[in-house]
XYZ file of C-alpha atoms in Angstrom:
178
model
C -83.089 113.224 -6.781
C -83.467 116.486 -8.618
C -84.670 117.981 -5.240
C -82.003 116.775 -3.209
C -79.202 118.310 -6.330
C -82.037 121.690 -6.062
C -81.828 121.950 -1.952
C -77.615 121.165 -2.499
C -77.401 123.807 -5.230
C -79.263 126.334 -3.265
C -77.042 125.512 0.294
C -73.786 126.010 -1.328
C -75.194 129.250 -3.082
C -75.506 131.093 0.362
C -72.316 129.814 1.846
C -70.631 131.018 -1.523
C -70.155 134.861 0.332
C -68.613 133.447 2.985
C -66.626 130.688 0.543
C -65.575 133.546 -1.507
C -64.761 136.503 1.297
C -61.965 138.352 -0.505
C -58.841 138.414 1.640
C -58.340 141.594 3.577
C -55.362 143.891 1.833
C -53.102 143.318 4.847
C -54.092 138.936 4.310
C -52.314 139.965 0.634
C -49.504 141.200 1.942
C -48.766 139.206 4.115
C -48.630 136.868 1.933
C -47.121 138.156 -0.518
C -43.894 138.987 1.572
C -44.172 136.541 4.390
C -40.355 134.556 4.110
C -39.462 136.649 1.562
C -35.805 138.129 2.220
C -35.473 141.278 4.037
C -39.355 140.363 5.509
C -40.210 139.350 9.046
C -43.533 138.232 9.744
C -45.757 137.493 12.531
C -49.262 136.056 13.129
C -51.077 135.798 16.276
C -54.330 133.765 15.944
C -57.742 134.248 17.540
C -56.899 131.153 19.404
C -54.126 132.096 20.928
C -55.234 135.460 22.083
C -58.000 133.162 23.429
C -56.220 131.179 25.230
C -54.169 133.846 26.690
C -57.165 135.683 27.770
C -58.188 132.385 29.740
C -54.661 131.504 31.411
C -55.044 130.566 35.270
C -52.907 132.356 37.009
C -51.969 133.023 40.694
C -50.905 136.482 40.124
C -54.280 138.144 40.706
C -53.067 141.718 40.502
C -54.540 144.738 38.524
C -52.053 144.361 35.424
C -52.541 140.374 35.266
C -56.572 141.313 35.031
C -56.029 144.247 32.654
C -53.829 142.244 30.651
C -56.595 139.101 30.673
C -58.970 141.806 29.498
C -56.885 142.716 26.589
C -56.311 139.866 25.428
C -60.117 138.772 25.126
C -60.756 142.296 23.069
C -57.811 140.941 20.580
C -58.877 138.291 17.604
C -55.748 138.517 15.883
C -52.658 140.666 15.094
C -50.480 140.538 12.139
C -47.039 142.294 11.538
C -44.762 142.227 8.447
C -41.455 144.200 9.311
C -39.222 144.900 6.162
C -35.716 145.510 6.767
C -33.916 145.483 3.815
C -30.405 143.551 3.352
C -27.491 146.001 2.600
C -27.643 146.676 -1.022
C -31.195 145.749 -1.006
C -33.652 148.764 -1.807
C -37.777 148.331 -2.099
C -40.262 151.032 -0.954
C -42.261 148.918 0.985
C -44.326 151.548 2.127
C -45.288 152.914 -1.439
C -46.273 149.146 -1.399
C -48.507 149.338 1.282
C -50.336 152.809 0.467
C -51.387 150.894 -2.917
C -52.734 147.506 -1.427
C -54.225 148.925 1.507
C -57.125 151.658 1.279
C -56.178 154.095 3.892
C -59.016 156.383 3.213
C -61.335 153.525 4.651
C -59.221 154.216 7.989
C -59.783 156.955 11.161
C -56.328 158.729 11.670
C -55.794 158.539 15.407
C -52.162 159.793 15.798
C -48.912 160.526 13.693
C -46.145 160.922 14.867
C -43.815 162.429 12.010
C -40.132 163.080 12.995
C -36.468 163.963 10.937
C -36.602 160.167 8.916
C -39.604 158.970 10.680
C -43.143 158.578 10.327
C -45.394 156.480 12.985
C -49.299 156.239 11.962
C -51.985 154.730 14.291
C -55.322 154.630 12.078
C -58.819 152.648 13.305
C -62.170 151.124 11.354
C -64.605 151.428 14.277
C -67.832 149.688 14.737
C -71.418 151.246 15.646
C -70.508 151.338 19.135
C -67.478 152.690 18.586
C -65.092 150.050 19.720
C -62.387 149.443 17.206
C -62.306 146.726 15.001
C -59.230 147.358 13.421
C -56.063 148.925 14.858
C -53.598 149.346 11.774
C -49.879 150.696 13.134
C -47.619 151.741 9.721
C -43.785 152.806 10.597
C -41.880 154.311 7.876
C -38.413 155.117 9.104
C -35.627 155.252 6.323
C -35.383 152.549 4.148
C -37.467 150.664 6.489
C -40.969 149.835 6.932
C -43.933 148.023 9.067
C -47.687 147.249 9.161
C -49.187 145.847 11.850
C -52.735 145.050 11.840
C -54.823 144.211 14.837
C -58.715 143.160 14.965
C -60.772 142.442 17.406
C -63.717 144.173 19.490
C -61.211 146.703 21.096
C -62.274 149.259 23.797
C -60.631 152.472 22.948
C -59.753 152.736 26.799
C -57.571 149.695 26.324
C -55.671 150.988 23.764
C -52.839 152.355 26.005
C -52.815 148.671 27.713
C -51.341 147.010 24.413
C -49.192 149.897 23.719
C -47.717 149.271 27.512
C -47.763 144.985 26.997
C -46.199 144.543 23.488
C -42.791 145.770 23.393
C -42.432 146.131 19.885
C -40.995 149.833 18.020
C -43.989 152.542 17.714
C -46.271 151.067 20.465
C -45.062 152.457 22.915
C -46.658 155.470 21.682
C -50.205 153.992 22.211
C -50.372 155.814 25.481
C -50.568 159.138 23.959
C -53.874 157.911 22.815
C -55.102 157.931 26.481
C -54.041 161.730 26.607
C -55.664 163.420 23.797
């Protein structure tokens, strides 16, 4: 018995790591101000990029393909978009800069205009794919995060900037040009 409570003791000791992973900064905030008023939020799940990646299709042109390959890089993408209510005033980005450690990020591009300010910043592995894209808007009294992980080729950057129609991607392209 007391080796059966030793081996059980010892198993749950090395999954504790894993039971006990702290939630990534952008997990916090999200939910934190997921549903809260003046917060939109999105999640796309590993699962679904998977099964994206594997759609059958007919359409066996170029972008269908690229767009397949994308989507296999991707492992999951989440977005919280505040836009405050009239009346309503937060500094959601002064928010952000304090939960999330930007120093542990590569600045790829800004993109700083009159009331505007678009950053694209990467954590890349050894082989210097990214693992995480992280997109911050700041325009006005506005603000957004978007975080995307996954094994991402930096050549297929530009290909989600193109597919997602969402505010700042489009930029993604410059990317290809620099």
């Amino acid at each position: 018995m007391k080796k059966t409570i030793l081996i059980t003791a010892l198993f749950l000791l090395a999954l504790m790591p894993a039971i006990l992973q702290a939630q990534t900064a952008i997990d916090k905030l999200y939910e934190k101000y997921a549903g809260q008023e003046g917060f939109t939020s999105i999640n796309i799940s590993p699962g679904m990029f998977q099964m994206l990646g594997n759609l059958e299709t007919d359409d066996s042109t170029e972008g269908v393909k690229e767009a397949q390959n994308v989507m296999e890089q991707l492992k999951s993408l989440k977005m919280l978009v505040y836009e405050p209510k009239e009346g309503q005033k937060f500094d959601f980005m002064s928010e952000v800069k304090k939960t999330v450690k930007l120093g542990d990020y590569e600045e790829l591009m800004a993109i700083r205009e009159e009331n505007s300010d678009i950053r694209f910043l990467v954590k890349k592995t050894k082989d210097n794919h990214i693992s995480e894209l992280l997109m911050l808007v700041d325009d006005d009294n506005e603000g957004m995060i978007m975080s995307m992980t996954g094994n991402i080729d930096m050549n297929t950057i530009s290909e989600i900037g193109k597919s997602m129609n969402m505010k700042g991607m489009e930029n993604l392209d410059k990317l290809d040009k620099k």
